[in-house]
Short mmCIF file of C-alpha atoms and ligand atoms in Angstrom, two decimals:
data_model
loop_
_atom_site.label_atom_id
_atom_site.label_comp_id
_atom_site.label_asym_id
_atom_site.label_seq_id
_atom_site.Cartn_x
_atom_site.Cartn_y
_atom_site.Cartn_z
CA MET A 20 -6.88 -16.82 -20.88
CA VAL A 21 -9.24 -13.27 -21.45
CA LEU A 22 -12.05 -13.56 -18.67
CA ASN A 23 -15.69 -12.28 -19.97
CA LEU A 24 -17.13 -9.19 -17.21
CA LYS A 25 -19.75 -8.67 -19.43
CA GLN A 26 -22.20 -10.08 -17.31
CA LEU A 27 -20.47 -9.55 -14.47
CA TYR A 28 -20.17 -5.73 -15.43
CA ARG A 29 -25.01 -5.88 -15.41
CA ILE A 30 -25.33 -9.20 -12.39
CA ALA A 31 -25.31 -7.46 -9.33
CA GLY A 32 -24.06 -10.70 -6.99
CA GLU A 33 -22.93 -12.14 -9.82
CA ARG A 34 -19.88 -14.44 -9.37
CA VAL A 35 -17.59 -16.44 -11.91
CA GLU A 36 -14.96 -19.27 -10.08
CA ILE A 37 -11.32 -18.74 -11.91
CA LYS A 38 -8.56 -21.39 -12.09
CA TYR A 39 -6.16 -21.95 -14.34
CA GLN A 40 -2.83 -22.20 -15.75
CA ILE A 41 -0.31 -20.01 -17.06
CA GLU A 42 1.75 -22.05 -19.08
CA GLN A 43 5.49 -22.21 -19.42
CA ASP A 44 5.35 -21.49 -22.63
CA VAL A 45 3.76 -18.18 -22.43
CA LEU A 46 6.03 -17.37 -19.80
CA LYS A 47 9.32 -18.10 -21.01
CA GLU A 48 8.39 -14.39 -23.06
CA TYR A 49 9.09 -12.86 -19.47
CA ASN A 50 12.83 -12.62 -19.41
CA GLY A 51 14.86 -12.46 -16.93
CA TYR A 52 13.26 -15.00 -14.94
CA ALA A 53 13.08 -18.97 -15.53
CA PHE A 54 9.61 -20.14 -14.71
CA VAL A 55 10.85 -23.85 -14.18
CA SER A 56 6.42 -24.07 -12.68
CA PRO A 57 3.31 -22.73 -14.72
CA VAL A 58 1.84 -19.96 -12.71
CA LEU A 59 -1.30 -21.72 -11.23
CA VAL A 60 -4.61 -19.39 -10.55
CA GLU A 61 -6.92 -19.76 -8.57
CA GLY A 62 -9.96 -16.94 -6.91
CA GLU A 63 -12.73 -15.10 -8.35
CA ALA A 64 -14.02 -12.18 -10.35
CA PHE A 65 -17.48 -10.97 -8.58
CA ASN A 66 -20.06 -8.26 -9.02
CA ARG A 67 -21.18 -6.96 -4.82
CA THR A 68 -23.63 -3.85 -5.54
CA GLY A 69 -22.01 -2.61 -8.94
CA ILE A 70 -18.20 -2.90 -8.44
CA VAL A 71 -17.05 -6.48 -9.73
CA TYR A 72 -14.14 -7.03 -7.31
CA LEU A 73 -11.22 -9.32 -8.79
CA ASN A 74 -9.17 -11.29 -6.25
CA TYR A 75 -7.14 -13.62 -6.72
CA SER A 76 -3.84 -15.79 -5.67
CA VAL A 77 -0.76 -17.07 -7.13
CA SER A 78 2.05 -19.97 -6.84
CA PHE A 79 4.51 -20.98 -9.54
CA ARG A 80 8.73 -22.31 -9.21
CA LEU A 81 11.40 -19.64 -10.58
CA CYS A 82 15.41 -20.72 -10.95
CA HIS A 83 17.40 -18.36 -10.25
CA ASN A 84 21.05 -17.97 -9.98
CA CYS A 85 21.87 -16.11 -7.02
CA ASP A 86 23.65 -12.89 -6.71
CA ARG A 87 25.81 -13.04 -5.01
CA CYS A 88 27.71 -17.18 -4.95
CA LEU A 89 26.06 -17.91 -8.89
CA LYS A 90 24.76 -21.81 -7.40
CA GLU A 91 21.63 -21.71 -9.23
CA PHE A 92 18.44 -22.82 -6.69
CA ASN A 93 15.07 -23.22 -7.52
CA ARG A 94 12.58 -20.90 -4.99
CA ASP A 95 8.31 -21.46 -4.70
CA TYR A 96 6.63 -18.14 -4.38
CA SER A 97 2.76 -17.39 -3.36
CA PHE A 98 1.25 -14.01 -3.96
CA GLN A 99 -2.76 -12.64 -3.14
CA PHE A 100 -3.42 -9.86 -5.13
CA LYS A 101 -7.54 -7.74 -4.63
CA HIS A 102 -7.94 -4.83 -7.83
CA ILE A 103 -11.92 -3.79 -8.19
CA VAL A 104 -12.00 -3.39 -12.62
CA ILE A 105 -13.52 -0.80 -14.04
CA LYS A 106 -13.81 -0.07 -17.35
CA ASP A 107 -13.26 4.09 -17.47
CA ALA A 108 -9.98 5.05 -16.93
CA GLU A 109 -10.85 8.35 -15.31
CA LYS A 110 -9.91 6.94 -12.30
CA ALA A 111 -7.04 3.81 -13.44
CA ASP A 112 -4.26 5.37 -12.47
CA ASP A 113 -4.60 4.06 -9.02
CA ASP A 114 -2.95 1.01 -8.31
CA GLU A 115 -5.83 -0.76 -6.46
CA TYR A 116 -8.19 -0.30 -10.55
CA VAL A 117 -7.84 -2.31 -13.31
CA LEU A 118 -9.54 -1.25 -16.62
CA SER A 119 -10.77 -3.36 -18.30
CA ASP A 120 -10.96 -3.54 -22.35
CA GLY A 121 -14.86 -2.95 -22.94
CA ASP A 122 -15.58 -6.36 -21.28
CA LYS A 123 -12.85 -8.54 -22.13
CA LEU A 124 -9.55 -8.44 -19.35
CA ASP A 125 -6.73 -10.11 -20.16
CA LEU A 126 -5.53 -12.51 -17.47
CA ASP A 127 -2.41 -12.70 -18.48
CA GLU A 128 -1.19 -9.89 -18.79
CA LEU A 129 -2.33 -8.92 -14.87
CA VAL A 130 -1.51 -11.73 -13.26
CA ILE A 131 2.41 -11.34 -15.03
CA SER A 132 2.53 -7.48 -13.95
CA ASP A 133 1.50 -8.27 -10.14
CA LEU A 134 3.37 -10.91 -9.73
CA LEU A 135 7.07 -9.63 -11.64
CA LEU A 136 6.10 -6.52 -9.31
CA GLN A 137 6.30 -8.94 -5.67
CA LEU A 138 9.64 -10.32 -6.81
CA PRO A 139 12.37 -9.60 -5.01
CA SER A 140 15.08 -7.63 -6.71
CA LYS A 141 17.89 -9.59 -4.79
CA MET A 142 18.94 -13.17 -5.09
CA LEU A 143 20.00 -15.01 -2.04
CA CYS A 144 20.72 -18.46 -2.47
CA LYS A 145 20.34 -18.30 1.30
CA GLU A 146 20.06 -14.92 3.27
CA ASP A 147 23.99 -15.31 5.03
CA CYS A 148 24.90 -16.76 1.54
CA LYS A 149 29.10 -15.62 1.83
CA GLY A 150 30.01 -15.13 -1.36
CA LEU A 151 32.21 -15.81 -3.69
CA CYS A 152 36.17 -15.27 -2.86
CA GLY A 153 37.11 -11.66 -5.35
CA ILE A 154 40.21 -13.49 -5.75
CA CYS A 155 39.50 -16.61 -6.80
CA GLY A 156 36.60 -17.16 -7.22
CA ALA A 157 36.49 -20.54 -4.19
CA ASP A 158 32.87 -20.46 -2.93
CA LEU A 159 32.91 -20.14 0.71
CA ASN A 160 30.34 -20.93 1.60
CA VAL A 161 31.54 -24.14 0.64
CA SER A 162 35.10 -23.84 1.84
CA GLU A 163 37.70 -21.10 3.24
CA CYS A 164 39.85 -20.25 0.57
CA ASN A 165 43.47 -18.51 1.68
CA CYS A 166 43.92 -15.37 -0.18
CA LYS A 167 43.78 -12.01 1.67
CA ARG A 168 40.75 -9.81 1.33
CA ASP A 169 41.13 -7.76 3.41
ZN1 ZN B 12 24.26 -17.77 -2.51
ZN1 ZN B 13 40.26 -16.78 -2.08
#
C-alpha cells in the first residue's frame, strides 16, 4: 500500500487510519523467512502541530526450522512501531524519521524492513531445545542415544 501524505502534510489535525494486510505473494520475495500468514498492519498517521506521525502495529506468523534440532515450527509475532514522516532528507539518518517520496510513502516496504529488524537471529523451537546428537543425529528432545558425546 502506498500512503498518500498530501493532506497529512498540509493540514494540522488531519488523521488517516491504516488497516490492511500485506499478502503472502508480496512477502515471498523476502527470502530466508517463510511467512505462513499475511502481515496485518493496523495503525494511524496524523498531523500534530505540523509534524506527521506514523504509529502502527503488525502481526504475522512465520514458519521456522529450529537452529538446534532442525524441527519445523510456527511462531506468531507482533510488534509496534512509531515514526515521524518527513520530506526533508537532512534529518533522515535518524531511525525515528522516515523519508517519504514527495507526498507518497511505500508502506509495505517500511513495514517489512521494520519487522525484519525485530526478528531474532537465532530461532529455537523452545529455549531449552537439546538439539541433535552430533554423532548419530538423534533428536535429543525425543530420546537419548547411546553415543559418547564428551
Ligand atoms: Zn529445537
Ligand atoms: Zn547419538
